[in-house]
Coordinates of C-alpha atoms in Angstrom, one line a residue:
X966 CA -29.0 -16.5 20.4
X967 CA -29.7 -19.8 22.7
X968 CA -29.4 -21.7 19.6
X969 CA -25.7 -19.9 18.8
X970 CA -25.0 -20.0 22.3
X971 CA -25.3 -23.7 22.9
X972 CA -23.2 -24.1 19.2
X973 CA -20.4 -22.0 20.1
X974 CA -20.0 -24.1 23.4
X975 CA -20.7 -27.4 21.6
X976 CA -18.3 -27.2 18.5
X977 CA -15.1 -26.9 20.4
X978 CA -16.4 -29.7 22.5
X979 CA -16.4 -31.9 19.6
X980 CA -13.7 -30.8 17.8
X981 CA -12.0 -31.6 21.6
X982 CA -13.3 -35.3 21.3
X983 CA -12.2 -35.9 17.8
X984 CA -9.0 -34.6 18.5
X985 CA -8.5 -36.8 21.9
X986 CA -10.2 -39.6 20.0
X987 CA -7.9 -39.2 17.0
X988 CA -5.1 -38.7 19.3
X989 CA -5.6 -41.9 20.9
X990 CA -5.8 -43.7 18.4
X991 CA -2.5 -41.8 16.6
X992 CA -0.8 -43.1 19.9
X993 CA -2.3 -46.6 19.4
X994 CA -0.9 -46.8 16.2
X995 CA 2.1 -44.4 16.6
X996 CA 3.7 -46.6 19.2
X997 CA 2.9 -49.4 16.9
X998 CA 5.3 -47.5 14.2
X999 CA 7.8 -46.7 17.3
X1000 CA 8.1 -50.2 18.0
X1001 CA 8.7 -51.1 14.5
X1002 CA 11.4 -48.8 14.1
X1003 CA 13.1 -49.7 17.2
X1004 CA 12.1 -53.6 17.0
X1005 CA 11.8 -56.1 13.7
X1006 CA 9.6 -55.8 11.4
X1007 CA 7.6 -59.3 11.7
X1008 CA 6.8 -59.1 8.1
X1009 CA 2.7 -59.0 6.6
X1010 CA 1.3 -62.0 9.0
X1011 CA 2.0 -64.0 11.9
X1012 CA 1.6 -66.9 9.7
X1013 CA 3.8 -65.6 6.6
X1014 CA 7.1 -66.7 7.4
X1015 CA 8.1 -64.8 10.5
X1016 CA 11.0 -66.5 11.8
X1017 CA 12.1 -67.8 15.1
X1018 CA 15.4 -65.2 14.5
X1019 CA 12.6 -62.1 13.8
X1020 CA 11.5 -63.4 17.2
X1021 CA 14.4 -64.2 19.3
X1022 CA 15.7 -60.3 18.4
X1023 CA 12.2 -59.1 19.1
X1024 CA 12.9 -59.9 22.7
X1025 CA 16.7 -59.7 22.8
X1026 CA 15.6 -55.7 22.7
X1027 CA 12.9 -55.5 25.0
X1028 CA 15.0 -57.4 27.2
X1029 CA 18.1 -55.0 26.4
X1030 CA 15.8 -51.8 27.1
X1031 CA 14.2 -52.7 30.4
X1032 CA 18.3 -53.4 31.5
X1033 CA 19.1 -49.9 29.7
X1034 CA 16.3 -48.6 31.8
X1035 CA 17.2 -50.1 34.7
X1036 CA 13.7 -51.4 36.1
X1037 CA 14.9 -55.2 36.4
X1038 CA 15.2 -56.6 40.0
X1039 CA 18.9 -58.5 39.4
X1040 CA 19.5 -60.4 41.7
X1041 CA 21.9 -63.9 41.5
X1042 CA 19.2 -65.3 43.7
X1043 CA 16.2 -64.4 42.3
X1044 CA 17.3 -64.9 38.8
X1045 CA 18.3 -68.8 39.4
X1046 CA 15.1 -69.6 40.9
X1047 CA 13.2 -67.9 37.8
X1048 CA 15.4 -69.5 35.6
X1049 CA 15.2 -73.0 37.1
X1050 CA 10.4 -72.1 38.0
X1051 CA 10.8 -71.2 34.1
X1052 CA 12.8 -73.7 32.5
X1053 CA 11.3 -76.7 34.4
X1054 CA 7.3 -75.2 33.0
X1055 CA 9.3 -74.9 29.5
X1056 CA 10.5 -78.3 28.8
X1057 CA 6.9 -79.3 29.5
X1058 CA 5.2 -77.0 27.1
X1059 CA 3.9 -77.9 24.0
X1060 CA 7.3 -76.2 22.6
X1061 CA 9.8 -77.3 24.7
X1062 CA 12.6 -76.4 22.2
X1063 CA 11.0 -72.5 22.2
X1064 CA 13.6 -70.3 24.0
X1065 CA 12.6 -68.5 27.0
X1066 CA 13.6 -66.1 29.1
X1067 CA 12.4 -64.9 32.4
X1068 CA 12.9 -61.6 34.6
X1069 CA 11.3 -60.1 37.3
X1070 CA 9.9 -56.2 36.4
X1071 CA 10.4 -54.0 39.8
X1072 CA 6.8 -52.8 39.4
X1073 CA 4.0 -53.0 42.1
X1074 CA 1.6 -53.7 39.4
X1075 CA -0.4 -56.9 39.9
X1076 CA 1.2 -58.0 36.0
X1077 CA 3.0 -60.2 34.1
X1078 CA 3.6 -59.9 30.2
X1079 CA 4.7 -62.2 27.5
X1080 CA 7.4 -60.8 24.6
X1081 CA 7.6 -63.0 21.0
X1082 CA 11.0 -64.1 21.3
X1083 CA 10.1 -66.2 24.9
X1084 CA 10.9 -63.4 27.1
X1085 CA 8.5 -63.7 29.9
X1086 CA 8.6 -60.8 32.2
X1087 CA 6.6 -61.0 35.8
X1088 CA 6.1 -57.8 37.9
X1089 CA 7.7 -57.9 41.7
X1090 CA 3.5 -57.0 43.0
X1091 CA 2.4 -60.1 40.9
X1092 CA 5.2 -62.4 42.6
X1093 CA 4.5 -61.1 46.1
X1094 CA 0.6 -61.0 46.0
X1095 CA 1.2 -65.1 44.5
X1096 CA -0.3 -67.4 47.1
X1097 CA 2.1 -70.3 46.5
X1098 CA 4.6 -71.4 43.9
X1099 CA 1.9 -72.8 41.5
X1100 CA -0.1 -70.0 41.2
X1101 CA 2.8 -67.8 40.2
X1102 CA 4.1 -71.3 37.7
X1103 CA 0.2 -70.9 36.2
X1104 CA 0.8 -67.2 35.0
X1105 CA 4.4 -68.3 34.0
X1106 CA 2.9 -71.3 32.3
X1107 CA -0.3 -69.1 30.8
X1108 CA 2.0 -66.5 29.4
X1109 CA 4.4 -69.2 27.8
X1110 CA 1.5 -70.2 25.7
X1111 CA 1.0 -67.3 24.5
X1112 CA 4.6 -67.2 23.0
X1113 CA 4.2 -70.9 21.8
X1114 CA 1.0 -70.1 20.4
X1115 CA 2.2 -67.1 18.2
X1116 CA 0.2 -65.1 20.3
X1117 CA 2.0 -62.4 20.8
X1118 CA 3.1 -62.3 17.4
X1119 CA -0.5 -62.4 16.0
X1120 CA -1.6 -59.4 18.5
X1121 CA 1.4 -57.0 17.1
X1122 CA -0.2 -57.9 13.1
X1123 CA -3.3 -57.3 14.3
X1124 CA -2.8 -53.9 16.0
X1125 CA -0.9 -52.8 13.1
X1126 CA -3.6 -54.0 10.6
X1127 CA -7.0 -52.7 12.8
X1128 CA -5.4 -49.1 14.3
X1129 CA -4.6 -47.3 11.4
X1130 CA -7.8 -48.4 9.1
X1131 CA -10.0 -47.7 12.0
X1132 CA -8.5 -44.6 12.6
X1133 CA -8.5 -43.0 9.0
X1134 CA -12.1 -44.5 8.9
X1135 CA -13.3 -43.1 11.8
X1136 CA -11.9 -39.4 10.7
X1137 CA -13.6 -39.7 7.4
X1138 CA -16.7 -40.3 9.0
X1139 CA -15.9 -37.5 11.6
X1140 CA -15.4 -35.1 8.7
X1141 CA -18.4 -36.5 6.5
X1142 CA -20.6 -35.8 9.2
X1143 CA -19.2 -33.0 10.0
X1144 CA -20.1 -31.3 6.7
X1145 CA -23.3 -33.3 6.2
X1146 CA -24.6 -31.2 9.5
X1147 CA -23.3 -28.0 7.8
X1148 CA -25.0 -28.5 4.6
X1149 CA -28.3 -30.0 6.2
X1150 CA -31.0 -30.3 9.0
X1151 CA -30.9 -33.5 10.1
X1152 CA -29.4 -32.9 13.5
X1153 CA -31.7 -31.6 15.7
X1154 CA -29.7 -30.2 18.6
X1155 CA -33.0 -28.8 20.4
X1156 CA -33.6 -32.7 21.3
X1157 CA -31.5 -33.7 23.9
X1158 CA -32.3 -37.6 22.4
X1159 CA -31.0 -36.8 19.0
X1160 CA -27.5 -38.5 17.9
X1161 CA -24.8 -36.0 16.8
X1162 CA -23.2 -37.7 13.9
X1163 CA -20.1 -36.7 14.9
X1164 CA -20.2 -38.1 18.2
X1165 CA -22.2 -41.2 16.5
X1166 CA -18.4 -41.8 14.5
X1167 CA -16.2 -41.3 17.1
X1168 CA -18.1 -43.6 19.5
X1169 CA -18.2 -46.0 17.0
X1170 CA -14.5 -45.9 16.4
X1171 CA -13.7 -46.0 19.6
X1172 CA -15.7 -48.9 20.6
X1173 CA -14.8 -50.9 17.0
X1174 CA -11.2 -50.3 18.8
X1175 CA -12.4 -51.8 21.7
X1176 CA -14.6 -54.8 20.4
X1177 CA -11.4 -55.7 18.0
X1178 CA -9.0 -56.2 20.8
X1179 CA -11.3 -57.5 23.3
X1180 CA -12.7 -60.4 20.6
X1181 CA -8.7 -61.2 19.8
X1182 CA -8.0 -61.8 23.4
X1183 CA -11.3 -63.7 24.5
X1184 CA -9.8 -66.0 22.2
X1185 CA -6.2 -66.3 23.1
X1186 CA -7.1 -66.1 26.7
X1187 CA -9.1 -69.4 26.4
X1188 CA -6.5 -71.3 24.5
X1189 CA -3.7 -70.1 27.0
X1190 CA -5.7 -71.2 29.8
X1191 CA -6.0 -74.8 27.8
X1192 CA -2.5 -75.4 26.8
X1193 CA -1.3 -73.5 30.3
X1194 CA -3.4 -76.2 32.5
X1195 CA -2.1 -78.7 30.6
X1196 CA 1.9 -77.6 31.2
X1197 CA 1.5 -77.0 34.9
X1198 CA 0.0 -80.7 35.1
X1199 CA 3.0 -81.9 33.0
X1200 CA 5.5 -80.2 35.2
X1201 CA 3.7 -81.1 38.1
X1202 CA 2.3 -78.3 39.5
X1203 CA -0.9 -77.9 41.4
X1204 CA -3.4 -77.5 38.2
X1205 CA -6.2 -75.5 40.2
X1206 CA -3.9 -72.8 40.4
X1207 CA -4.7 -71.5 37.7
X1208 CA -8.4 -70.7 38.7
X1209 CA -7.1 -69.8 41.9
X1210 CA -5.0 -67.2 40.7
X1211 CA -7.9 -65.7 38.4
X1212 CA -10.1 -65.6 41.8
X1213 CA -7.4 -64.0 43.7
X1214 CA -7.1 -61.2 41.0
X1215 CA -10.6 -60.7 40.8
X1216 CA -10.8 -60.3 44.7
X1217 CA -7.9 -57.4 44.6
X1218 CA -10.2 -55.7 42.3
X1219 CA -13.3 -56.2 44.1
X1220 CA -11.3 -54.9 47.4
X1221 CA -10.1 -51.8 45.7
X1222 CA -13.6 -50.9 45.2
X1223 CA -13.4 -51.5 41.8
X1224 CA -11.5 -48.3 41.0
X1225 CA -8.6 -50.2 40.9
X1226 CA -8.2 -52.8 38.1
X1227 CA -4.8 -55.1 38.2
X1228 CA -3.2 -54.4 34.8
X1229 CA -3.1 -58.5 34.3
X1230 CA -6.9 -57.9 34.0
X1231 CA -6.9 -54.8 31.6
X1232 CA -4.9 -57.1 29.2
X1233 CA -6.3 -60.8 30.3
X1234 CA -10.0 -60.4 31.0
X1235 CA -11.2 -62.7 33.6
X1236 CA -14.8 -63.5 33.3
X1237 CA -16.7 -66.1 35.6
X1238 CA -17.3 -68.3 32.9
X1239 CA -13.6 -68.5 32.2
X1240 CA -12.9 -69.7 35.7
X1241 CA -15.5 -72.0 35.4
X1242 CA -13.3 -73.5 32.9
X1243 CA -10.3 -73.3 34.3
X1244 CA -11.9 -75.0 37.5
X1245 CA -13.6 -78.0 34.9
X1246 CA -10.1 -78.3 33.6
X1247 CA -8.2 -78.6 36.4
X1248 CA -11.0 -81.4 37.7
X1249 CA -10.3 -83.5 35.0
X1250 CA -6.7 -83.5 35.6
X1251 CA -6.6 -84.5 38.9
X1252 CA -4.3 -87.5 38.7
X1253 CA -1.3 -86.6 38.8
X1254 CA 1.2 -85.8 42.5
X1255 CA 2.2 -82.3 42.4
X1256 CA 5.6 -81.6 43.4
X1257 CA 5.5 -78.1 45.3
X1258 CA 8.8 -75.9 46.0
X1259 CA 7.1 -73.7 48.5
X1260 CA 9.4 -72.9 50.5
X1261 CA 11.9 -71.7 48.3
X1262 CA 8.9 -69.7 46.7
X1263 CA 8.5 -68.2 50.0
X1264 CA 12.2 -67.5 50.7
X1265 CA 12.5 -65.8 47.7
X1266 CA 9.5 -63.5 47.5
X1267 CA 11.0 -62.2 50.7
X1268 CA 14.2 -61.7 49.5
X1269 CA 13.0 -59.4 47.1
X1270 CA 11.1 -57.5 49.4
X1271 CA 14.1 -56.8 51.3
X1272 CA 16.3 -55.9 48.0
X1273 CA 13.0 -53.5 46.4
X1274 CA 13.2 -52.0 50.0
X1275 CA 14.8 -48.6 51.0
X1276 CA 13.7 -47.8 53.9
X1277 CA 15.1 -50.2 56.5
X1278 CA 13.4 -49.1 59.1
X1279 CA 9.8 -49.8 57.7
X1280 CA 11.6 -53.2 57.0
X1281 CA 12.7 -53.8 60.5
X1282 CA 8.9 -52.8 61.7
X1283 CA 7.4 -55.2 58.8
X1284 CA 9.5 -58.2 60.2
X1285 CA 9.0 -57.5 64.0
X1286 CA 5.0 -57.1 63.2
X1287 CA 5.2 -60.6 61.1
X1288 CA 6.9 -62.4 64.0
X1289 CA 4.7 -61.0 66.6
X1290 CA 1.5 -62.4 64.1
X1291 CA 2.9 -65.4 62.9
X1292 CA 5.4 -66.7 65.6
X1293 CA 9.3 -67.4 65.1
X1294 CA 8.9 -70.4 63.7
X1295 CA 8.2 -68.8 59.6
X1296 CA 10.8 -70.1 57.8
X1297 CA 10.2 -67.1 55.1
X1298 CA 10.1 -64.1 57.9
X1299 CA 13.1 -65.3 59.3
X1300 CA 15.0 -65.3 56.4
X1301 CA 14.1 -62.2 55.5
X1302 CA 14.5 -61.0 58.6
X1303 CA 18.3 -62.2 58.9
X1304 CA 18.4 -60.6 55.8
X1305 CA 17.4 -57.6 56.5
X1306 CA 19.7 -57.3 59.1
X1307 CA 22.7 -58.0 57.7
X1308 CA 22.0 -55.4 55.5
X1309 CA 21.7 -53.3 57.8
X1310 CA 24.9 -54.4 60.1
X1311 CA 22.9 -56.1 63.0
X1312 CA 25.0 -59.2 62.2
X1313 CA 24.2 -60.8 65.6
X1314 CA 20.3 -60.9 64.7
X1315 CA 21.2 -61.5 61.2
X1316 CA 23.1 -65.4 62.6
X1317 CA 20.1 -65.9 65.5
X1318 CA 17.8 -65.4 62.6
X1319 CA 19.5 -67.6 60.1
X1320 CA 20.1 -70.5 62.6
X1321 CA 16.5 -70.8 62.8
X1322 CA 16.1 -72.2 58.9
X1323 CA 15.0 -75.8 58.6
X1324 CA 18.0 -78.0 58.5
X1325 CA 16.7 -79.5 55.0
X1326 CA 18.5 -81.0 51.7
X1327 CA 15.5 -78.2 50.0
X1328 CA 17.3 -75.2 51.7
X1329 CA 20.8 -76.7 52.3
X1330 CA 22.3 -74.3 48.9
X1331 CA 20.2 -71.1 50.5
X1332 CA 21.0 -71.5 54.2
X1333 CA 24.6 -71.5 53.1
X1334 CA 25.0 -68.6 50.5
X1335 CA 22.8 -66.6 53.4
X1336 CA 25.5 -67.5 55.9
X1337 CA 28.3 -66.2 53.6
X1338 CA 25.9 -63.5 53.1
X1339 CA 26.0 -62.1 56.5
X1340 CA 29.6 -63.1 56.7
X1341 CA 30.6 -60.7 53.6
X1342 CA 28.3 -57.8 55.3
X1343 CA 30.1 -58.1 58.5
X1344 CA 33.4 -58.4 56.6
X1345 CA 34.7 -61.3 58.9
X1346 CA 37.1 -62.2 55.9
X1347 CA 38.4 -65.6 57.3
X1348 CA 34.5 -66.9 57.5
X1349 CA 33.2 -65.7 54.0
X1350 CA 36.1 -67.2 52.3
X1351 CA 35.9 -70.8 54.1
X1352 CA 32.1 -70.5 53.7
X1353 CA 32.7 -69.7 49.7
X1354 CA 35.4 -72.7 49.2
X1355 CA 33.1 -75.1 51.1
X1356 CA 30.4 -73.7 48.1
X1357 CA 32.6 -73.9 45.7
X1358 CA 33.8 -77.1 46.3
X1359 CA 30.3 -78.9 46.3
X1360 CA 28.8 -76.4 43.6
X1361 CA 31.0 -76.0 40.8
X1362 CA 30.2 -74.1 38.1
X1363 CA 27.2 -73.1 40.1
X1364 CA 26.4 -69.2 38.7
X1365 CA 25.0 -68.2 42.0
X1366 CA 27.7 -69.5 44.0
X1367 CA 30.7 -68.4 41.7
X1368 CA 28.8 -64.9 41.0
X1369 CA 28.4 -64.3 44.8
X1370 CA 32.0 -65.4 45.4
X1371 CA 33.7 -63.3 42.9
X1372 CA 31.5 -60.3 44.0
X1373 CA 33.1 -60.8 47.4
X1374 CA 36.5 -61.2 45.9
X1375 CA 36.0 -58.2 44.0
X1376 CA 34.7 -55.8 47.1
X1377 CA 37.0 -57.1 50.1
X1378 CA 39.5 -58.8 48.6
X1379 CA 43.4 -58.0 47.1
X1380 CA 44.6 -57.8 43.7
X1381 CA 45.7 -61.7 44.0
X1382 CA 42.1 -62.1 45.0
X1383 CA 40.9 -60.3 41.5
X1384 CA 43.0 -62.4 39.8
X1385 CA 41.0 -65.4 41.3
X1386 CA 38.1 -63.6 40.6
X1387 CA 39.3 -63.9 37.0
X1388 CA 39.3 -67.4 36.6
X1389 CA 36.0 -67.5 38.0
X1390 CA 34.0 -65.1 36.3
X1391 CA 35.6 -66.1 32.7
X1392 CA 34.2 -69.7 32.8
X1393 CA 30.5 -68.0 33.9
X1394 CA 30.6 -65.6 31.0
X1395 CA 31.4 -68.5 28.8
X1396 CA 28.5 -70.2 29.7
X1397 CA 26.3 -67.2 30.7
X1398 CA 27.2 -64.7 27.8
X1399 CA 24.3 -62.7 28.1
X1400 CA 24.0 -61.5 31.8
X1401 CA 25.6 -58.3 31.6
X1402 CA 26.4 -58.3 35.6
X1403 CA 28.5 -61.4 34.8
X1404 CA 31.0 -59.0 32.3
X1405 CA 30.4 -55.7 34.8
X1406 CA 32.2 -58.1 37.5
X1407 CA 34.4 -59.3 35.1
X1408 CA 35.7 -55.7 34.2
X1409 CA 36.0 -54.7 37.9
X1410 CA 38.2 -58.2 38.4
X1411 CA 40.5 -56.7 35.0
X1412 CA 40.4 -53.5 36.5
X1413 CA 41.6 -54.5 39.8
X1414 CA 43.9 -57.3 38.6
X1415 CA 45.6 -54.2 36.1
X1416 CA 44.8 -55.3 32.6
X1417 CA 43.2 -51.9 32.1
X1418 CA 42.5 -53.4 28.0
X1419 CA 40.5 -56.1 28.7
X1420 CA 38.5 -54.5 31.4
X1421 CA 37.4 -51.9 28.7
X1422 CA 36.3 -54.8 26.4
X1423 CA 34.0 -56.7 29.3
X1424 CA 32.7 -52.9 30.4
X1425 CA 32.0 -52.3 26.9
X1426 CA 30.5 -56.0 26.3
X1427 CA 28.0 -55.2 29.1
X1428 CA 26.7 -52.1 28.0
X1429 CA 25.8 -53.7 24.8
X1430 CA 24.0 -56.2 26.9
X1431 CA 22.4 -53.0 28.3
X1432 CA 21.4 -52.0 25.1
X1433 CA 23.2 -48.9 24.7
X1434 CA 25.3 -50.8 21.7
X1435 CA 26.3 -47.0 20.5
X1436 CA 27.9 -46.4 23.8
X1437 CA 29.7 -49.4 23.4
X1438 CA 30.8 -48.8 20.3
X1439 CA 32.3 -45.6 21.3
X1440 CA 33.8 -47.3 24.7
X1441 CA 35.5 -50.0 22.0
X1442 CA 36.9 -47.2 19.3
X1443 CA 38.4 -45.1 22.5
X1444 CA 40.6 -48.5 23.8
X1445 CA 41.4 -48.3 20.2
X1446 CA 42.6 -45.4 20.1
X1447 CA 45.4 -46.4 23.2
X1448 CA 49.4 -46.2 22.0
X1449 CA 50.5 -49.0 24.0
X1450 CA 47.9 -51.3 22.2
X1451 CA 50.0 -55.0 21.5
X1452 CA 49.0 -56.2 18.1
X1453 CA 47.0 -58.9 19.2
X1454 CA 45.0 -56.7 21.2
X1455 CA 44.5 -54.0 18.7
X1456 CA 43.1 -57.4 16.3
X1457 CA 40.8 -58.2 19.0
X1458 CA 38.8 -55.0 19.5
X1459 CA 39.3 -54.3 15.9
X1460 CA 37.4 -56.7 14.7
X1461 CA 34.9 -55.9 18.1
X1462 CA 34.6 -52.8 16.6
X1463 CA 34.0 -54.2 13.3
X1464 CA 30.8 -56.5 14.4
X1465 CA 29.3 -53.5 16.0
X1466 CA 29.8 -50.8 13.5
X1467 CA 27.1 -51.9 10.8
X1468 CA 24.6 -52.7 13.3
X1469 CA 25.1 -49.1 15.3
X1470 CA 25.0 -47.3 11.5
X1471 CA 21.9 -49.3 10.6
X1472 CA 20.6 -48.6 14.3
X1473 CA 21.4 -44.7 12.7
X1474 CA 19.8 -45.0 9.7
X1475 CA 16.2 -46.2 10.9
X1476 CA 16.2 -44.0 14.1
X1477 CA 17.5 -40.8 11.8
X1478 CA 19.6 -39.2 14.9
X1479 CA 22.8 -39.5 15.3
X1480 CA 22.5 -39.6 19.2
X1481 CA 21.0 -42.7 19.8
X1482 CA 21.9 -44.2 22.9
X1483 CA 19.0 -46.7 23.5
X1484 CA 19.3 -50.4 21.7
X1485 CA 17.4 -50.7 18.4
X1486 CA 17.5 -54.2 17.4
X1487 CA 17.1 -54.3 13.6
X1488 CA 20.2 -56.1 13.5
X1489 CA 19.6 -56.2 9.5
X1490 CA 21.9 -54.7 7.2
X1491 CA 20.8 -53.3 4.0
X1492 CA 20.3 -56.4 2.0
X1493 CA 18.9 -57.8 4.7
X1494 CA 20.7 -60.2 6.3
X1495 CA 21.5 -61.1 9.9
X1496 CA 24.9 -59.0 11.5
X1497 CA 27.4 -61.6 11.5
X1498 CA 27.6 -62.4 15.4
X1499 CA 25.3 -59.9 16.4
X1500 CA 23.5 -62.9 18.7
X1501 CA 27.0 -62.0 20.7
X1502 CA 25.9 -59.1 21.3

């Protein structure tokens, strides 16, 4: 009755592991399946053909979803300097014609990720535990590799070749056993040393699971650390970042205890012997002047802390602390400091603070926009707009500047002001079409300004950008729908409507639900072929 006894407890045990192992590995491979329903299909190899296009819509919708989802930090600001960290590493990669993209991920995690496609995402913890600007350009420059080195393709084929083989194997074996201990004696379950068979297979699954990915990333680590040293030195960054940055992970693990592992490490092991190499790298390098941005680094990893804040209270105590420990003289806590309180209408602290910037041709652009800054947040309306044509005037064109001026336009100006706003904002989305905050303005500045038509078409344009391309569509067909339509304005969201419509019904027809409201980026129609102008959107 001992015997039966232990049995009846150790059965649904098992049965419990199979099912949480089979489970697991049904999730491994059954986001694999949700990803290829929502994402392209990158055909049977990452060396069969897959084409830059597959790619390039690969991370069109992972960029769309994390906007739909709304876990970007946008900022003008912060999205300049990425671009500008990002395309200066890009153009000296060993694929400088590769398109990339680069967004900052509000997410504590110490992480960063690269997409096929060349979207390259880094998480906020990542950029404020960086110790300088070339540690965070040697994760940029490491992921980058990744994307020129196909990667991130190659990882995708091999998950979706080694999860579902292993999975059905490992359940055969699960049931073989399972009816081998049935029929025979060759389990003994009095001896506490004795291998269950079952447990035998789904140990053995799990770990062939394991040994598959980490073999397939040893490999790929070490030739992204190569090709990665050897960008940061051609950009002229400081090339032992790179080890740096490895040491400085492996020291947030080792002060957590251990019982916290940085998700950068669960997906990029760090072993000593990699460092090692990264170190023997960077020594033969070593001839080259490295051009540091600091500074700017500095000043904006504070600005995001004060935009991911909420509580500006604990911000105020966090500034006051820094100044006590490091002295007025920080260039980054006082910036963020001034920032901080302008947000939070101490404008008088907010101008002492900002005074206190070096006086340099490096900070010249971000000591002005953060005295129109203040200037908009303590509505003084004859300073901001002198400050903005004084910006305008020596940075035309400039995104940041026109964005930041036609925001202002937009919240404290008059309808004659959203009409300059106008003019502004159409000449960035012309040369920004993708930037969905750019066509959000631009539909305020239509709304404002009256012209209640094309403000639908720029809302509309930047929820597709959002990647809820089914809301759009149904944003487009309701303008339609508008008596006072002109003809020329009917023509125009017609044929809107009539790029969209294929790609929503194939977006349909693959999902299976007529409710879709996230982006699925097939953007293939039935025979195949690439929606005319669906890059637009």
């Amino acid at each position: 009755m001992k015997t039966n006894s232990i049995l009846a407890l150790r059965a649904p045990s098992l049965r419990m592991k199979a099912i949480a192992l089979s489970a697991a590995l049904v999730s491994v491979f059954g986001d694999i399946a949700a990803k290829e329903f929502d994402l392209p299909d990158f055909g049977r190899s990452a060396n069969a053909g897959v084409s830059e296009l597959d790619e390039y819509y690969y991370g069109l919708s992972v960029l769309r979803q994390m906007r739909n989802a709304g876990v970007l930090v946008e900022d003008p600001q912060v999205d300049e300097y990425l671009r500008t960290l990002g395309t200066r590493l890009a153009e000296a990669s060993s694929a400088p014609d590769q398109n990339f993209t680069f967004v900052l991920l509000n997410d504590e995690n110490f992480n960063a990720f690269a997409v096929p496609g060349g979207l390259i995402a880094v998480h906020t913890g990542l950029l404020m535990r960086a110790g300088n600007e070339s540690e965070l350009a040697a994760v940029l420059a490491h992921e980058a590799a990744h994307v020129t080195q196909k990667h991130t393709v190659r990882a995708l084929e091999r998950a979706k070749k080694a999860s579902l083989p292993v999975m059905l194997g490992t359940l055969a074996v699960v049931a073989a056993a399972a009816a081998s201990k049935n029929n025979s004696n060759g389990y003994d379950r009095r001896n506490p040393e004795s291998i269950d068979p079952i447990e035998a297979a789904l140990i053995g699954g799990s770990a062939l699971m394991q040994q598959l990915q980490i073999n397939f990333t040893r490999d790929n680590e070490f030739e992204a650390d190569r090709i990665g040293i050897q960008t940061l030195k051609k950009a002229g960054f400081d090339i032992t970042a790179m080890s740096g940055m490895f040491a400085r992970m492996q020291s947030t693990f080792r002060s957590s205890g251990g019982s916290q592992v940085p998700q950068y490490l669960q997906t990029h092991p760090i072993s000593v012997t990699r460092i090692a190499e990264a170190k023997s790298r960077a020594a033969q390098l070593l001839d080259q002047p490295v051009v540091q941005r600091d500074i700017v680094f500095q000043l904006m990893r504070e600005r995001v802390r004060v935009i991911k804040s909420s509580d500006a209270t604990l911000l105020k105590r966090y500034y006051l602390d820094a100044i006590s420990a490091r002295g007025a003289s920080s260039a980054p806590i006082n910036y963020g400091f001034a920032l901080a309180s302008a947000r939070a209408g101490d404008i008088n602290r907010a101008k002492e603070l900002a005074a206190l910037l070096p006086d340099t041709t490096e900070l010249k652009l971000v000591r002005a926009l953060l005295s129109a800054e203040i200037e908009v947040n303590a509505k003084n309306q004859p300073a901001w707009r002198a400050q903005f044509a004084k910006l305008m005037k020596n940075y035309p064109k400039h995104r940041v500047v026109g964005a930041s001026y036609a925001q202002a336009l937009i919240d404290l100006g008059t309808q004659r002001d959203a009409v300059s706003a106008l003019a502004i904002l159409r000449e960035l989305v012309t040369a920004f079409d993708s930037d969905p905050a750019l066509f959000e303005a631009l539909g305020r500045a239509y709304q404002l300004s009256g012209d209640e038509i094309r403000a639908g078409e720029a809302y509309a344009r930047a929820t597709a950008l959002r990647g809820a391309l089914e809301d759009a569509l149904s944003q487009l067909n309701m303008i339609a729908q508008g008596p006072s339509l002109t003809y020329y304005e009917r023509a125009r969201i017609d044929a809107q409507v009539a790029e969209l419509t294929p790609i929503v019904l194939e977006i349909k027809r693959r999902d299976g639900t007529a409710n879709q409201r996230n982006l699925r980026s097939s953007f293939r129609n039935d025979a195949g072929q690439t929606a005319p102008n669906s890059r637009a959107w």
